[in-house]
Structure formats: C-alpha cells, structure tokens
CSV table of C-alpha atoms and ligand atoms in Angstrom, one decimal:
chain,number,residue,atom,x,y,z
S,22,UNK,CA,-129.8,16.4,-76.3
S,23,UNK,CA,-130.4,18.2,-79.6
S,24,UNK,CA,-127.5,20.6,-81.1
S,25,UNK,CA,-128.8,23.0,-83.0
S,26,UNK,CA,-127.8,25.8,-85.0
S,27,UNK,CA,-128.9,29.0,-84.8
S,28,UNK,CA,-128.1,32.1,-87.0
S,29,UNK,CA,-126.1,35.7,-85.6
S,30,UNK,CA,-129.5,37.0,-86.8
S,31,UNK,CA,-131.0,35.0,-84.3
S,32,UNK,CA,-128.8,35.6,-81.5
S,33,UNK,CA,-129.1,39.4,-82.1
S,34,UNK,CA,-132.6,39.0,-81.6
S,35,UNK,CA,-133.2,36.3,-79.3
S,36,UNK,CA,-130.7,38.6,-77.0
S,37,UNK,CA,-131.8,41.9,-78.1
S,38,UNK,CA,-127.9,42.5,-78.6
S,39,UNK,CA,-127.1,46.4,-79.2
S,40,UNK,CA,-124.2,47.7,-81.2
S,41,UNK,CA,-122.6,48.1,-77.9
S,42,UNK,CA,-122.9,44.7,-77.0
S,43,UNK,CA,-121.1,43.2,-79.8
S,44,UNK,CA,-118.1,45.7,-79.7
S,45,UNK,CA,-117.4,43.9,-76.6
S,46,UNK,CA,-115.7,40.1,-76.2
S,47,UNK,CA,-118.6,37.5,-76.0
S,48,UNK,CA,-118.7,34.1,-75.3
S,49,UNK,CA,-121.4,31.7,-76.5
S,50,UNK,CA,-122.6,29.1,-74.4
S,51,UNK,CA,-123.5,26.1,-75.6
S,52,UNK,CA,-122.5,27.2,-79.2
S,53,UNK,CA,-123.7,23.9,-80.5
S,54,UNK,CA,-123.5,24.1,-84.3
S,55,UNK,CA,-124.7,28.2,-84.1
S,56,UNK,CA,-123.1,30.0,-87.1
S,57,UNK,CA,-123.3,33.2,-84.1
S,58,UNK,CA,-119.9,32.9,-83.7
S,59,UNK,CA,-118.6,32.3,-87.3
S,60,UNK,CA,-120.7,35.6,-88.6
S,61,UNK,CA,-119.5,37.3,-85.6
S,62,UNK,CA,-115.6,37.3,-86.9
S,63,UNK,CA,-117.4,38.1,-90.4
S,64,UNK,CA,-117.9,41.4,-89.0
S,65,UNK,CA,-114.8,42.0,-86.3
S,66,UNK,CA,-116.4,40.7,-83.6
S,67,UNK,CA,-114.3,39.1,-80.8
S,68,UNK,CA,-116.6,36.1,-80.0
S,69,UNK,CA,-116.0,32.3,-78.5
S,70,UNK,CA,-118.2,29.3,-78.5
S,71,UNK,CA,-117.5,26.7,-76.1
S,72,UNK,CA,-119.5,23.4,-75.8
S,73,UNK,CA,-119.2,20.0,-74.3
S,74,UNK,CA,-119.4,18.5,-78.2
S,75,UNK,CA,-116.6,20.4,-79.4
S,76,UNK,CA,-114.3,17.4,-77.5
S,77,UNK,CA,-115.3,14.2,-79.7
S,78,UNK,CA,-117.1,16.0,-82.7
S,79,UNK,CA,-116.1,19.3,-83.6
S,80,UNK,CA,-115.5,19.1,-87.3
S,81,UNK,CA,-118.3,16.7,-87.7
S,82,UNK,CA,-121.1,18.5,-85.9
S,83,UNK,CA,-121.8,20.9,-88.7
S,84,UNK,CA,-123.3,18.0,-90.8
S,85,UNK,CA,-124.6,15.8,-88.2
S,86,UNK,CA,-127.1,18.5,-87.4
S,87,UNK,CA,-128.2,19.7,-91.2
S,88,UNK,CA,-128.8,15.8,-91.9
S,89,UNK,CA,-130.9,15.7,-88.6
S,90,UNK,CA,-132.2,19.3,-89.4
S,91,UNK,CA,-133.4,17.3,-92.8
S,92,UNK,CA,-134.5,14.5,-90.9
S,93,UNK,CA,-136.8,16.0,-88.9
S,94,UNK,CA,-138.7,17.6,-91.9
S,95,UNK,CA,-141.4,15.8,-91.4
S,96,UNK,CA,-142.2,16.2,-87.4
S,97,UNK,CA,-141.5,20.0,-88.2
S,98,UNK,CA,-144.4,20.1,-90.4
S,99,UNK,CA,-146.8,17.7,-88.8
S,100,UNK,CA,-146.1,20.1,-85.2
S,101,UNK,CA,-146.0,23.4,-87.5
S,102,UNK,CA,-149.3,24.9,-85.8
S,103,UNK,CA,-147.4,24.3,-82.2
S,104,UNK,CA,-145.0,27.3,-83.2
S,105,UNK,CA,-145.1,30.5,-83.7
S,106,UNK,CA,-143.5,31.6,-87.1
S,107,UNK,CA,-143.0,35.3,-87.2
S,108,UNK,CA,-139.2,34.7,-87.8
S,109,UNK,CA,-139.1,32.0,-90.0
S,110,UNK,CA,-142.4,32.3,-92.0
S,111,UNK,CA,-142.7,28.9,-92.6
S,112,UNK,CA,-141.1,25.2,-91.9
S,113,UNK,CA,-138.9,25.7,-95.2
S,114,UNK,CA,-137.5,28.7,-93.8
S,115,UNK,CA,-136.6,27.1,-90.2
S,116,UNK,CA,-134.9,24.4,-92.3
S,117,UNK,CA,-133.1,27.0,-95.1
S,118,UNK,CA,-131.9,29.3,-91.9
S,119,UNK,CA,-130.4,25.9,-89.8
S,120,UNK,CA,-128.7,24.5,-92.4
S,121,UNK,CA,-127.2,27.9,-93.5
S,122,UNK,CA,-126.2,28.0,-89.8
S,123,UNK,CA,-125.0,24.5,-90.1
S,124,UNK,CA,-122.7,25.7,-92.8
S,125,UNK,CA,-121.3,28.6,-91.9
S,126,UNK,CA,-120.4,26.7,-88.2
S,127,UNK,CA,-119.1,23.9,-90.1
S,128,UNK,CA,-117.0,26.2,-92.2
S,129,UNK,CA,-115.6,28.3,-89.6
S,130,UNK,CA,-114.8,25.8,-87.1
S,131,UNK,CA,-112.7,24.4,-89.5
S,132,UNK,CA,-110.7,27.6,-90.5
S,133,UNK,CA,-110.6,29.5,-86.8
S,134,UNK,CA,-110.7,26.1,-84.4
S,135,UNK,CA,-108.9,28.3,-81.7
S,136,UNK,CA,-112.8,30.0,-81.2
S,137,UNK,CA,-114.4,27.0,-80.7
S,138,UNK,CA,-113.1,25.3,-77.4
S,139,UNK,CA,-114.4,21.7,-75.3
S,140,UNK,CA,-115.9,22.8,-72.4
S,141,UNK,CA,-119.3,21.6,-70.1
S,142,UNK,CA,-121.0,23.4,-67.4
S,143,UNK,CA,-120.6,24.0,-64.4
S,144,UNK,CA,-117.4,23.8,-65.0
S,145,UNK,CA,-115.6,26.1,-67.6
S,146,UNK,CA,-112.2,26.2,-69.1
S,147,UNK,CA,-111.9,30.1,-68.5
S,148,UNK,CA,-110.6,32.3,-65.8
S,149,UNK,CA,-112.9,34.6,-63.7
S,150,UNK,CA,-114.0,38.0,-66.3
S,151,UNK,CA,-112.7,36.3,-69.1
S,152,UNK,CA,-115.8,38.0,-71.0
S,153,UNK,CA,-117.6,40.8,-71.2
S,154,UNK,CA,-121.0,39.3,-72.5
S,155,UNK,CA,-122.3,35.7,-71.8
S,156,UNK,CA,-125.1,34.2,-74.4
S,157,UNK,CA,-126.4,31.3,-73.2
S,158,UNK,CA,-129.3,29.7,-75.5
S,159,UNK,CA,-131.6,26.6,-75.3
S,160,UNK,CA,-129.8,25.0,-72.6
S,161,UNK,CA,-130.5,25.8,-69.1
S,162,UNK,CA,-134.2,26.4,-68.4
S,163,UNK,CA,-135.1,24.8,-72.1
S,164,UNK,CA,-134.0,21.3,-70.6
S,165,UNK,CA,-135.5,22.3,-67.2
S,166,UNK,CA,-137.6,18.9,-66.8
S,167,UNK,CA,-133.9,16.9,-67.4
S,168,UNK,CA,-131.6,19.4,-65.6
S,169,UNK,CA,-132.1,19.6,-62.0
S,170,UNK,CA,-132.5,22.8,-60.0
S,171,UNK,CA,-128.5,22.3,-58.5
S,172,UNK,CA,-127.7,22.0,-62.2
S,173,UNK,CA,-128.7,25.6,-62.9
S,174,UNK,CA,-128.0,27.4,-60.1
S,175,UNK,CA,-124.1,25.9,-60.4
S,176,UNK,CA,-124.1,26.6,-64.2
S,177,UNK,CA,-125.5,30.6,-63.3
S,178,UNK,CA,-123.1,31.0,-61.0
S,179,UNK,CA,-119.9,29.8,-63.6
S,180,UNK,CA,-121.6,31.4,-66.2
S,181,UNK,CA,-121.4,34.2,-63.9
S,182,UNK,CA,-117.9,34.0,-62.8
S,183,UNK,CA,-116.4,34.5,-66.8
S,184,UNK,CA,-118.5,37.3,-67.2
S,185,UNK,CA,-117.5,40.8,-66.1
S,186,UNK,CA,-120.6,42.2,-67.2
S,187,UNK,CA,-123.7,40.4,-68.5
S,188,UNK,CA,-125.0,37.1,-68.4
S,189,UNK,CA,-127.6,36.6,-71.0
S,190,UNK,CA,-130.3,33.5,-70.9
S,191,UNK,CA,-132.5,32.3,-73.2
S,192,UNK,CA,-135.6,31.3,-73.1
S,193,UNK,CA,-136.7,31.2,-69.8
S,194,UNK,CA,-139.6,28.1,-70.3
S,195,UNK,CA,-139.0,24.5,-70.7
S,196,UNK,CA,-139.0,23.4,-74.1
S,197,UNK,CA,-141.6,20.1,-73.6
S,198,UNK,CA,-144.4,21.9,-71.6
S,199,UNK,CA,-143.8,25.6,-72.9
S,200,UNK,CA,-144.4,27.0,-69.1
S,201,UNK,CA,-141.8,29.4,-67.5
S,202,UNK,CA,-139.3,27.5,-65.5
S,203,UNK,CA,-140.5,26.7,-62.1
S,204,UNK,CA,-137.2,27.4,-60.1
S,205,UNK,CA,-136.5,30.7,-61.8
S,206,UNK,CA,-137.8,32.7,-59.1
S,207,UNK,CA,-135.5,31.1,-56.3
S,208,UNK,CA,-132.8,31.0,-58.4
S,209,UNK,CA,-132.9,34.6,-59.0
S,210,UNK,CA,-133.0,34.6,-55.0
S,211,UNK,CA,-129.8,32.7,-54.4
S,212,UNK,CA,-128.5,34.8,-56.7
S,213,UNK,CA,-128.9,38.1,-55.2
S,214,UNK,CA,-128.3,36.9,-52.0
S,215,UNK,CA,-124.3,36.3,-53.8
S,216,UNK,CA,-124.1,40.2,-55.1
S,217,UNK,CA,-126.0,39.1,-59.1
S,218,UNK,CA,-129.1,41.3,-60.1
S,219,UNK,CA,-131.1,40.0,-62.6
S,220,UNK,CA,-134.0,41.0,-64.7
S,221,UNK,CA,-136.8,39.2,-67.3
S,222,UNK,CA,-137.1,41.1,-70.9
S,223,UNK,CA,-139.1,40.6,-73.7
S,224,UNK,CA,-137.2,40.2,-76.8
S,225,UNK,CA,-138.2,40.7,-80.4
S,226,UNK,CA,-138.0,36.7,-81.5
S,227,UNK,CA,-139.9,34.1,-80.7
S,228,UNK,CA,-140.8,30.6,-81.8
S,229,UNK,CA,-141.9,28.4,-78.9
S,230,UNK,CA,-145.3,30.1,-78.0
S,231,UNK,CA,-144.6,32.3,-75.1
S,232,UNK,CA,-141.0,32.2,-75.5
S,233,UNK,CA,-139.9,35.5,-75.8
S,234,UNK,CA,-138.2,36.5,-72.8
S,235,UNK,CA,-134.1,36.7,-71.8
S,236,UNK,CA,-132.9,36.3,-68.3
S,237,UNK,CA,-130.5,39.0,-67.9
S,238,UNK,CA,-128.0,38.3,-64.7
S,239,UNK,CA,-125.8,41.6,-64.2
S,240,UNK,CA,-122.1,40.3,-62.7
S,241,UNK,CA,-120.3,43.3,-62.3
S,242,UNK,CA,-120.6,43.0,-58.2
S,243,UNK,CA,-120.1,39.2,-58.3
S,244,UNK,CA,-116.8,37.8,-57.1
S,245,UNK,CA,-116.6,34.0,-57.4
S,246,UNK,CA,-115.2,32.4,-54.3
S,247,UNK,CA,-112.0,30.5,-54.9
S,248,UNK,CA,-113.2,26.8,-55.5
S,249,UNK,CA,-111.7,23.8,-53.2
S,250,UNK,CA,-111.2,21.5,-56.0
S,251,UNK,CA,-108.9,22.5,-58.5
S,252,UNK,CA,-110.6,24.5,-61.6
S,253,UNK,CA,-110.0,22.8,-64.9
S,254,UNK,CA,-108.5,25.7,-67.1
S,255,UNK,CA,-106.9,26.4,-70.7
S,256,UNK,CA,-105.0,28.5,-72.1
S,257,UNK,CA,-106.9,30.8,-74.5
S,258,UNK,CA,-105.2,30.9,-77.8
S,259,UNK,CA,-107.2,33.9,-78.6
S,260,UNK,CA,-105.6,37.1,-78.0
S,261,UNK,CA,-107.9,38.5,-74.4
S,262,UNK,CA,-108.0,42.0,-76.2
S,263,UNK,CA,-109.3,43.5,-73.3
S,264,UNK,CA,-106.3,41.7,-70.8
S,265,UNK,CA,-104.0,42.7,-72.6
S,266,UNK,CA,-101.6,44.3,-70.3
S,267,UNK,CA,-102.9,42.7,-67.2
S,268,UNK,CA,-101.5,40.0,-65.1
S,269,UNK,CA,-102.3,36.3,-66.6
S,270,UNK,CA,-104.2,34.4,-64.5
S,271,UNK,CA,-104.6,31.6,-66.4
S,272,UNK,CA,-102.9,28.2,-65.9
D,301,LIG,C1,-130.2,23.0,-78.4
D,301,LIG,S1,-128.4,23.2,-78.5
D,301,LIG,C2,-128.3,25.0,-78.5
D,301,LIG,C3,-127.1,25.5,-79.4
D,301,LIG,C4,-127.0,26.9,-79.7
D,301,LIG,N1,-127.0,27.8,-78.5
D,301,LIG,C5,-128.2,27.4,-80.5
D,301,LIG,O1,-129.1,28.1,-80.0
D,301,LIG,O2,-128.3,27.0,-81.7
D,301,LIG,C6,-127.9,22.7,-76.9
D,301,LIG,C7,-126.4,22.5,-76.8
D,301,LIG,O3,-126.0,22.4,-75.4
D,301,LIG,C8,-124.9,21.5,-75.4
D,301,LIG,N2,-124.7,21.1,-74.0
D,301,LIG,C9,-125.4,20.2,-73.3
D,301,LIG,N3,-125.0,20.1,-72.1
D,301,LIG,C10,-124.0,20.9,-71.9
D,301,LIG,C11,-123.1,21.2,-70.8
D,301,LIG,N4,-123.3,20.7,-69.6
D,301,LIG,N5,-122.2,22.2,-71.0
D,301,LIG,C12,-122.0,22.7,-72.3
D,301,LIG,N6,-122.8,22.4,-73.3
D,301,LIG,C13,-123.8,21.5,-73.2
D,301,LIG,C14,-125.2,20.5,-76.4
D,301,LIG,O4,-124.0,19.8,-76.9
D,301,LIG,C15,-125.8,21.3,-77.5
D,301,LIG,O5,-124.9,21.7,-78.5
C-alpha cells in the first residue's frame, strides 16, 4: 500500500478543520509520512500520528516516499488529466508539496519520536477517549476494493472508541474506480444501531474527481464494549493534557 505524505494545509482542508478543532488533542490515523502532525507542534498543537509503518521504518519512511514521490513523476504526468488540480495547480506542485511533507515528517519524527507511535487497525495502542478529534485519510474507503467490509466497520468502531468526540474520514470513494464506497450506507447503519451518528460533508479540497466529501462519525454517545481478548495498549509518553487529573487507565 502507498504512504504518502500529505501537508497540515491539506489536512485542514481535506477535514474542513476549524480553529476549534485544532485547540483540541488529535490523532492522525494512518499518519503515513504526513508532515500534519510535525506542523501541528509548529503551531502548539497537541497532535499524534500512529501507523502500522512506524514499527520497522520510522526514521526511514520520510525518504522512501520523496524517492517514490520522484519516481512516479512520470505516471503523474502521463494520468495528469484523471485529476482534478485546484490545489496543486499542476503535477510539479503535487510533487514540491509531498516532498515538502516528506521533509518536515522526516525531520520531526526524528526530533519528537514520542508523537509518532506503531500501531494498526482495528486494533489501537490507546485507551478509550484518548482524543478529542480522529483524522483518518486515504485509508479506509480509499482501499475499499482490498479492505473488506468487516475491515471497516471494526476499524470505525476502534477509531471510534479513542475518540471522545469526532471521527473524521476521508474520502469516502475508492481510489481505483473513483465511485463512493459501496458499504458506506450499511456501515453508517451498524453504526447507529451502537449509539454513532454520522454525516457526509463536502469539503473545500479535492483531487480524485469527485472526492470531496468527509465522513463525519460523532462518538460522544458511544461506549465501546469491553473486548474478550486482551487490548494491546502503551503507555503514551505524551503528556494526555486533557487527563490530566483523572484516573490512568492505561496499562
Ligand atoms: C495513502 S497513506 C495515507 C497517509 C496520510 N494519511 C496522508 O494522507 O498522507 C496510507 C497509510 O496507511 C497505512 N496503513 C495501512 N494499513 C494500516 C492499518 N491497518 N493500520 C494503520 N495504518 C495502516 C500505511 O502504512 C500508509 O502509511
């Protein structure tokens, strides 16, 4: 599967992300090699990125993906007409905005590695409300024709059970056919029927034709039922601002 990186710009627009939103703690999920995170603590924002590379790569990902970002010069501007480049202008920018990204990741990870923990759904290394804000881009839905319909509605659900707020999902079509997810309907179902509301929103960003819509799941009401098999946690080593004074419930 591709890791790409994606800019804070890009994440603020891909998840129409309000002042308000980003004075809260966020996590970013799959972070891949997304400089979100790194220009996040630029600017005193309390954000995480966890991601199931961060356990053999870490340091390395930065550069693996601006020499594939490089690499795939070419296909970028034989498909440039399949895209839609209001945000980038043209293939050079795409390329100058992911390996900026690349950077910055590769930069950061290096001098904060407590933000950037191992991790892969549907199984996360966090207790229950551990966030305020979930961001999840180009992962579930995006790889809809690899990930199975079980896939997602688990990974909604965890993605739902570290969140004390807002779950945030984007895009919501399949990257190879560029049509809407077929399951999202019943998902959205199965999730109301456990206490989640959700919502579809256009944002202002988009690149795959079409792809300009968040899934919004709102968690507030959702309790995650204690699992049978043991939950796989860590210890945060970043201070949980907003816990601060309550009870640790975190192995
Ligand atoms: C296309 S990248 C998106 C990265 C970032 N959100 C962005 O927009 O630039 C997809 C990421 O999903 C990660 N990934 C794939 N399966 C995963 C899983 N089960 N749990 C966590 N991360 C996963 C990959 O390692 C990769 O970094």
């Amino acid at each position: 599967m591709l890791v790409s990186a994606r800019s804070f710009a890009e994440y603020r627009a891909m998840f129409a992300l309000t002042d308000r939103d980003l004075a809260q703690r966020i996590l970013d999920c799959p972070g891949g090699a997304a400089s979100f995170v790194a220009e996040a603590g630029q600017r005193g924002i309390d954000a995480v990125a966890v991601d199931r590379e961060y356990a053999s790569h870490r340091e390395k990902l930065g550069l693996l993906v601006e020499r594939e970002t490089l690499f795939k010069r070419g296909q970028l501007m034989r498909e440039a007409a399949d895209f839609v480049w209001s945000w980038y202008g043209d293939p050079a920018g795409l390329l100058r905005e992911r390996i900026g990204s690349a950077r910055l990741f590769r930069s950061d990870i290096t001098a904060r590695p407590e933000r950037y923990l191992a991790g892969a759904l549907p199984q996360l290394p966090f207790a229950d409300g551990s966030f305020d804000l979930v961001l999840s881009s180009h992962l579930l839905f995006s790889y809809g024709n690899r990930l199975g319909g079980d896939f997602h509605r688990a990974a909604l659900l965890e993605l739902a059970r570290v969140a004390r707020r807002e779950v945030r999902i984007f895009p919501v079509v399949v990257y190879d056919t560029g049509e809407r997810y077929d399951g999202l309907e019943r998902l959205r179902e199965d999730l109301a029927g456990v206490g989640i509301g959700s919502r579809v929103e256009r944002v202002a960003y988009e690149f795959q034709p079409g792809g300009d819509e968040m899934l919004v799941l709102s968690c507030g009401g959702y309790r995650a039922q204690a699992s049978s098999e043991p939950r796989v946690t860590a210890f945060d080593p970043v201070r949980w601002r907003h816990r601060e004074g309550v009870s640790r419930r975190i192995a």
